[in-house]
């Protein structure tokens, strides 16, 4: 006897997925709010990108270029790549999801690391596959742990490099060792959302590894250093076969015309990007030194945020600090969902916000200026 179902039911596993919760934006009762929870650049977008958006408004009645040729060619010119190996997405999040859609299914496994970007797990589970979480070492991706977790069911491995919310990174030598140790049918995804900020001689965002491999993909975003978070612009660099496969399931016109125009203008304006990177480097160093001086632990970061660890003392924990900071209009990111129950992630913000957080936490910790 069949049982009548009275309403649509999602397929098994969908309701087991924990929804992604973005950083807070509001502090009730506070006149001036500084949002330091989503790793947005305080310098905003290049004036040239803003002008490109304004110009795009003249043609709102027309569909955008479905292949985003102008943007792909601009990216290729800056990075010395073949535009045929570049695919653009509605943020790199879309591309991460499409890669899962193409390479994962029920019974498969996708490997992620314990403090990795939450979207990886969501996208893996969305395909019916199983996320396999491996431990990190000192808040950094552990290549040996990943290789030990590989089974015949493994189809994809996600690495955020630099990591979010840790700000740590994996040297290119370790990335190469990981790629060499993976079975050739396993796709290695290098999520380099914060690559523009890294100033380390042993770091490489993924271009070299992709160029010499058949199973590696690098994803990038315009939401961070380029200041285009509102437009949702991302791209990936991958072998031709992977680009072709993802293109087959990509929605037509997935990038709007303003996003294409702004992205192309932004990446051509490398002088503006370098201003953002220099500003960020100065404040990462300044914040780290100041926060450690008042008794807080800060994970060394190469990105545009710092992960601040608080004492295991009543009244001095991260939740207490978050309450104080929010009451003064400084919104940081609680990172319990990333495995840090007593830490806050702080995006590098405008100078007055950065100095305000330092002053508030100095008071919170009971230290004198």
PDB file of C-alpha atoms in Angstrom, residues 168-325:
ATOM      1  CA  UNK A 168      47.486  30.525   7.162  1.00  0.00           C
ATOM      2  CA  UNK A 169      48.865  29.205   3.885  1.00  0.00           C
ATOM      3  CA  UNK A 170      50.366  26.104   2.294  1.00  0.00           C
ATOM      4  CA  UNK A 171      53.732  26.493   0.503  1.00  0.00           C
ATOM      5  CA  UNK A 172      53.750  25.589  -3.177  1.00  0.00           C
ATOM      6  CA  UNK A 173      56.131  22.698  -2.497  1.00  0.00           C
ATOM      7  CA  UNK A 174      53.464  21.085  -0.315  1.00  0.00           C
ATOM      8  CA  UNK A 175      50.762  21.719  -2.917  1.00  0.00           C
ATOM      9  CA  UNK A 176      52.906  19.973  -5.514  1.00  0.00           C
ATOM     10  CA  UNK A 177      53.481  17.067  -3.122  1.00  0.00           C
ATOM     11  CA  UNK A 178      49.744  16.778  -2.570  1.00  0.00           C
ATOM     12  CA  UNK A 179      48.983  16.795  -6.284  1.00  0.00           C
ATOM     13  CA  UNK A 180      51.639  14.167  -6.937  1.00  0.00           C
ATOM     14  CA  UNK A 181      50.226  11.932  -4.211  1.00  0.00           C
ATOM     15  CA  UNK A 182      46.589  12.076  -5.293  1.00  0.00           C
ATOM     16  CA  UNK A 183      45.112   9.568  -7.738  1.00  0.00           C
ATOM     17  CA  UNK A 184      44.840  11.219 -11.149  1.00  0.00           C
ATOM     18  CA  UNK A 185      41.036  10.953 -11.205  1.00  0.00           C
ATOM     19  CA  UNK A 186      40.726  13.111  -8.071  1.00  0.00           C
ATOM     20  CA  UNK A 187      40.162  16.823  -8.705  1.00  0.00           C
ATOM     21  CA  UNK A 188      42.249  19.097  -6.482  1.00  0.00           C
ATOM     22  CA  UNK A 189      40.581  22.494  -6.047  1.00  0.00           C
ATOM     23  CA  UNK A 190      42.803  25.341  -4.849  1.00  0.00           C
ATOM     24  CA  UNK A 191      40.560  28.126  -3.578  1.00  0.00           C
ATOM     25  CA  UNK A 192      42.843  31.167  -3.760  1.00  0.00           C
ATOM     26  CA  UNK A 193      40.303  33.843  -2.827  1.00  0.00           C
ATOM     27  CA  UNK A 194      42.899  35.797  -0.849  1.00  0.00           C
ATOM     28  CA  UNK A 195      45.894  35.222  -3.121  1.00  0.00           C
ATOM     29  CA  UNK A 196      46.380  38.892  -3.982  1.00  0.00           C
ATOM     30  CA  UNK A 197      47.256  39.644  -0.358  1.00  0.00           C
ATOM     31  CA  UNK A 198      49.979  37.029   0.065  1.00  0.00           C
ATOM     32  CA  UNK A 199      53.564  38.262   0.150  1.00  0.00           C
ATOM     33  CA  UNK A 200      55.559  35.082   0.728  1.00  0.00           C
ATOM     34  CA  UNK A 201      58.266  33.730  -1.569  1.00  0.00           C
ATOM     35  CA  UNK A 202      57.151  30.110  -1.092  1.00  0.00           C
ATOM     36  CA  UNK A 203      53.501  30.773  -1.987  1.00  0.00           C
ATOM     37  CA  UNK A 204      51.949  30.262  -5.413  1.00  0.00           C
ATOM     38  CA  UNK A 205      48.222  30.705  -5.981  1.00  0.00           C
ATOM     39  CA  UNK A 206      47.913  27.683  -8.259  1.00  0.00           C
ATOM     40  CA  UNK A 207      48.632  28.850 -11.784  1.00  0.00           C
ATOM     41  CA  UNK A 208      51.891  26.905 -12.025  1.00  0.00           C
ATOM     42  CA  UNK A 209      50.365  23.726 -10.611  1.00  0.00           C
ATOM     43  CA  UNK A 210      47.309  23.885 -12.876  1.00  0.00           C
ATOM     44  CA  UNK A 211      49.498  24.500 -15.925  1.00  0.00           C
ATOM     45  CA  UNK A 212      51.474  21.320 -15.291  1.00  0.00           C
ATOM     46  CA  UNK A 213      48.589  19.052 -14.199  1.00  0.00           C
ATOM     47  CA  UNK A 214      45.433  17.471 -15.584  1.00  0.00           C
ATOM     48  CA  UNK A 215      43.453  17.357 -12.337  1.00  0.00           C
ATOM     49  CA  UNK A 216      44.007  20.705 -10.583  1.00  0.00           C
ATOM     50  CA  UNK A 217      41.685  23.733 -10.582  1.00  0.00           C
ATOM     51  CA  UNK A 218      42.401  27.181  -9.147  1.00  0.00           C
ATOM     52  CA  UNK A 219      39.491  29.443  -8.196  1.00  0.00           C
ATOM     53  CA  UNK A 220      39.757  33.193  -7.607  1.00  0.00           C
ATOM     54  CA  UNK A 221      37.410  36.018  -6.673  1.00  0.00           C
ATOM     55  CA  UNK A 222      36.919  39.731  -7.263  1.00  0.00           C
ATOM     56  CA  UNK A 223      35.116  40.087  -3.910  1.00  0.00           C
ATOM     57  CA  UNK A 224      38.190  40.703  -1.770  1.00  0.00           C
ATOM     58  CA  UNK A 225      41.161  42.738  -3.035  1.00  0.00           C
ATOM     59  CA  UNK A 226      39.221  44.023  -6.048  1.00  0.00           C
ATOM     60  CA  UNK A 227      36.302  45.279  -3.970  1.00  0.00           C
ATOM     61  CA  UNK A 228      33.493  43.890  -6.148  1.00  0.00           C
ATOM     62  CA  UNK A 229      31.702  41.752  -3.547  1.00  0.00           C
ATOM     63  CA  UNK A 230      28.313  43.264  -4.430  1.00  0.00           C
ATOM     64  CA  UNK A 231      28.596  42.165  -8.067  1.00  0.00           C
ATOM     65  CA  UNK A 232      29.600  38.513  -7.443  1.00  0.00           C
ATOM     66  CA  UNK A 233      32.478  37.913  -9.852  1.00  0.00           C
ATOM     67  CA  UNK A 234      34.760  34.875  -9.707  1.00  0.00           C
ATOM     68  CA  UNK A 235      36.851  32.814 -12.078  1.00  0.00           C
ATOM     69  CA  UNK A 236      38.648  29.528 -12.337  1.00  0.00           C
ATOM     70  CA  UNK A 237      41.726  28.394 -14.232  1.00  0.00           C
ATOM     71  CA  UNK A 238      41.672  24.729 -15.183  1.00  0.00           C
ATOM     72  CA  UNK A 239      42.660  22.150 -17.800  1.00  0.00           C
ATOM     73  CA  UNK A 240      40.571  22.313 -20.986  1.00  0.00           C
ATOM     74  CA  UNK A 241      38.673  19.097 -20.200  1.00  0.00           C
ATOM     75  CA  UNK A 242      37.523  20.414 -16.825  1.00  0.00           C
ATOM     76  CA  UNK A 243      36.526  23.784 -18.265  1.00  0.00           C
ATOM     77  CA  UNK A 244      34.499  21.997 -20.941  1.00  0.00           C
ATOM     78  CA  UNK A 245      32.720  19.776 -18.410  1.00  0.00           C
ATOM     79  CA  UNK A 246      31.805  22.663 -16.107  1.00  0.00           C
ATOM     80  CA  UNK A 247      30.690  24.797 -19.042  1.00  0.00           C
ATOM     81  CA  UNK A 248      28.114  22.147 -19.943  1.00  0.00           C
ATOM     82  CA  UNK A 249      26.203  22.653 -16.685  1.00  0.00           C
ATOM     83  CA  UNK A 250      26.867  26.360 -16.196  1.00  0.00           C
ATOM     84  CA  UNK A 251      23.743  28.483 -16.467  1.00  0.00           C
ATOM     85  CA  UNK A 252      23.616  30.730 -19.539  1.00  0.00           C
ATOM     86  CA  UNK A 253      24.387  34.396 -18.829  1.00  0.00           C
ATOM     87  CA  UNK A 254      25.572  33.541 -15.315  1.00  0.00           C
ATOM     88  CA  UNK A 255      27.432  36.861 -15.029  1.00  0.00           C
ATOM     89  CA  UNK A 256      25.550  40.099 -15.530  1.00  0.00           C
ATOM     90  CA  UNK A 257      26.881  42.826 -17.821  1.00  0.00           C
ATOM     91  CA  UNK A 258      27.868  45.162 -14.987  1.00  0.00           C
ATOM     92  CA  UNK A 259      29.884  42.383 -13.341  1.00  0.00           C
ATOM     93  CA  UNK A 260      31.724  41.590 -16.572  1.00  0.00           C
ATOM     94  CA  UNK A 261      32.555  45.232 -17.267  1.00  0.00           C
ATOM     95  CA  UNK A 262      33.586  46.011 -13.694  1.00  0.00           C
ATOM     96  CA  UNK A 263      35.715  42.883 -13.390  1.00  0.00           C
ATOM     97  CA  UNK A 264      37.605  43.660 -16.586  1.00  0.00           C
ATOM     98  CA  UNK A 265      38.215  47.264 -15.531  1.00  0.00           C
ATOM     99  CA  UNK A 266      39.232  46.258 -12.009  1.00  0.00           C
ATOM    100  CA  UNK A 267      41.812  43.670 -13.006  1.00  0.00           C
ATOM    101  CA  UNK A 268      43.382  46.077 -15.487  1.00  0.00           C
ATOM    102  CA  UNK A 269      43.821  48.638 -12.698  1.00  0.00           C
ATOM    103  CA  UNK A 270      46.628  46.827 -10.907  1.00  0.00           C
ATOM    104  CA  UNK A 271      47.902  50.065  -9.363  1.00  0.00           C
ATOM    105  CA  UNK A 272      44.689  50.321  -7.339  1.00  0.00           C
ATOM    106  CA  UNK A 273      44.945  46.685  -6.257  1.00  0.00           C
ATOM    107  CA  UNK A 274      48.490  47.240  -5.030  1.00  0.00           C
ATOM    108  CA  UNK A 275      47.285  50.164  -2.910  1.00  0.00           C
ATOM    109  CA  UNK A 276      44.758  47.845  -1.291  1.00  0.00           C
ATOM    110  CA  UNK A 277      47.388  45.167  -0.730  1.00  0.00           C
ATOM    111  CA  UNK A 278      49.899  47.608   0.796  1.00  0.00           C
ATOM    112  CA  UNK A 279      47.260  49.071   3.112  1.00  0.00           C
ATOM    113  CA  UNK A 280      46.264  45.575   4.176  1.00  0.00           C
ATOM    114  CA  UNK A 281      49.826  44.441   4.865  1.00  0.00           C
ATOM    115  CA  UNK A 282      50.476  47.441   7.086  1.00  0.00           C
ATOM    116  CA  UNK A 283      47.337  46.880   9.126  1.00  0.00           C
ATOM    117  CA  UNK A 284      47.726  43.118   9.496  1.00  0.00           C
ATOM    118  CA  UNK A 285      51.137  43.756  11.043  1.00  0.00           C
ATOM    119  CA  UNK A 286      49.913  46.672  13.177  1.00  0.00           C
ATOM    120  CA  UNK A 287      46.865  44.816  14.494  1.00  0.00           C
ATOM    121  CA  UNK A 288      48.790  41.640  15.225  1.00  0.00           C
ATOM    122  CA  UNK A 289      51.431  43.523  17.215  1.00  0.00           C
ATOM    123  CA  UNK A 290      48.887  45.636  19.101  1.00  0.00           C
ATOM    124  CA  UNK A 291      46.588  42.744  20.004  1.00  0.00           C
ATOM    125  CA  UNK A 292      49.412  40.506  21.141  1.00  0.00           C
ATOM    126  CA  UNK A 293      50.731  43.359  23.294  1.00  0.00           C
ATOM    127  CA  UNK A 294      47.490  43.368  25.302  1.00  0.00           C
ATOM    128  CA  UNK A 295      47.591  39.619  25.927  1.00  0.00           C
ATOM    129  CA  UNK A 296      45.629  38.161  23.021  1.00  0.00           C
ATOM    130  CA  UNK A 297      46.852  35.448  20.673  1.00  0.00           C
ATOM    131  CA  UNK A 298      46.669  36.126  16.936  1.00  0.00           C
ATOM    132  CA  UNK A 299      47.181  33.427  14.305  1.00  0.00           C
ATOM    133  CA  UNK A 300      49.797  34.715  11.809  1.00  0.00           C
ATOM    134  CA  UNK A 301      47.819  35.803   8.746  1.00  0.00           C
ATOM    135  CA  UNK A 302      48.715  36.399   5.095  1.00  0.00           C
ATOM    136  CA  UNK A 303      45.145  37.384   4.184  1.00  0.00           C
ATOM    137  CA  UNK A 304      43.002  40.469   4.862  1.00  0.00           C
ATOM    138  CA  UNK A 305      41.842  39.420   8.314  1.00  0.00           C
ATOM    139  CA  UNK A 306      43.212  38.206  11.624  1.00  0.00           C
ATOM    140  CA  UNK A 307      41.971  35.362  13.822  1.00  0.00           C
ATOM    141  CA  UNK A 308      41.998  36.516  17.451  1.00  0.00           C
ATOM    142  CA  UNK A 309      42.020  33.947  20.271  1.00  0.00           C
ATOM    143  CA  UNK A 310      40.748  34.876  23.736  1.00  0.00           C
ATOM    144  CA  UNK A 311      41.609  33.609  27.247  1.00  0.00           C
ATOM    145  CA  UNK A 312      39.639  30.771  28.798  1.00  0.00           C
ATOM    146  CA  UNK A 313      38.664  33.086  31.641  1.00  0.00           C
ATOM    147  CA  UNK A 314      35.157  34.056  32.699  1.00  0.00           C
ATOM    148  CA  UNK A 315      34.335  37.490  31.353  1.00  0.00           C
ATOM    149  CA  UNK A 316      37.284  37.481  28.949  1.00  0.00           C
ATOM    150  CA  UNK A 317      36.097  34.994  26.346  1.00  0.00           C
ATOM    151  CA  UNK A 318      35.343  35.681  22.696  1.00  0.00           C
ATOM    152  CA  UNK A 319      31.595  35.915  23.318  1.00  0.00           C
ATOM    153  CA  UNK A 320      32.183  38.585  25.956  1.00  0.00           C
ATOM    154  CA  UNK A 321      34.465  40.548  23.654  1.00  0.00           C
ATOM    155  CA  UNK A 322      31.963  40.224  20.814  1.00  0.00           C
ATOM    156  CA  UNK A 323      29.216  41.675  22.990  1.00  0.00           C
ATOM    157  CA  UNK A 324      31.359  44.669  23.965  1.00  0.00           C
ATOM    158  CA  UNK A 325      32.586  45.322  20.440  1.00  0.00           C
TER     159      UNK A 325
END
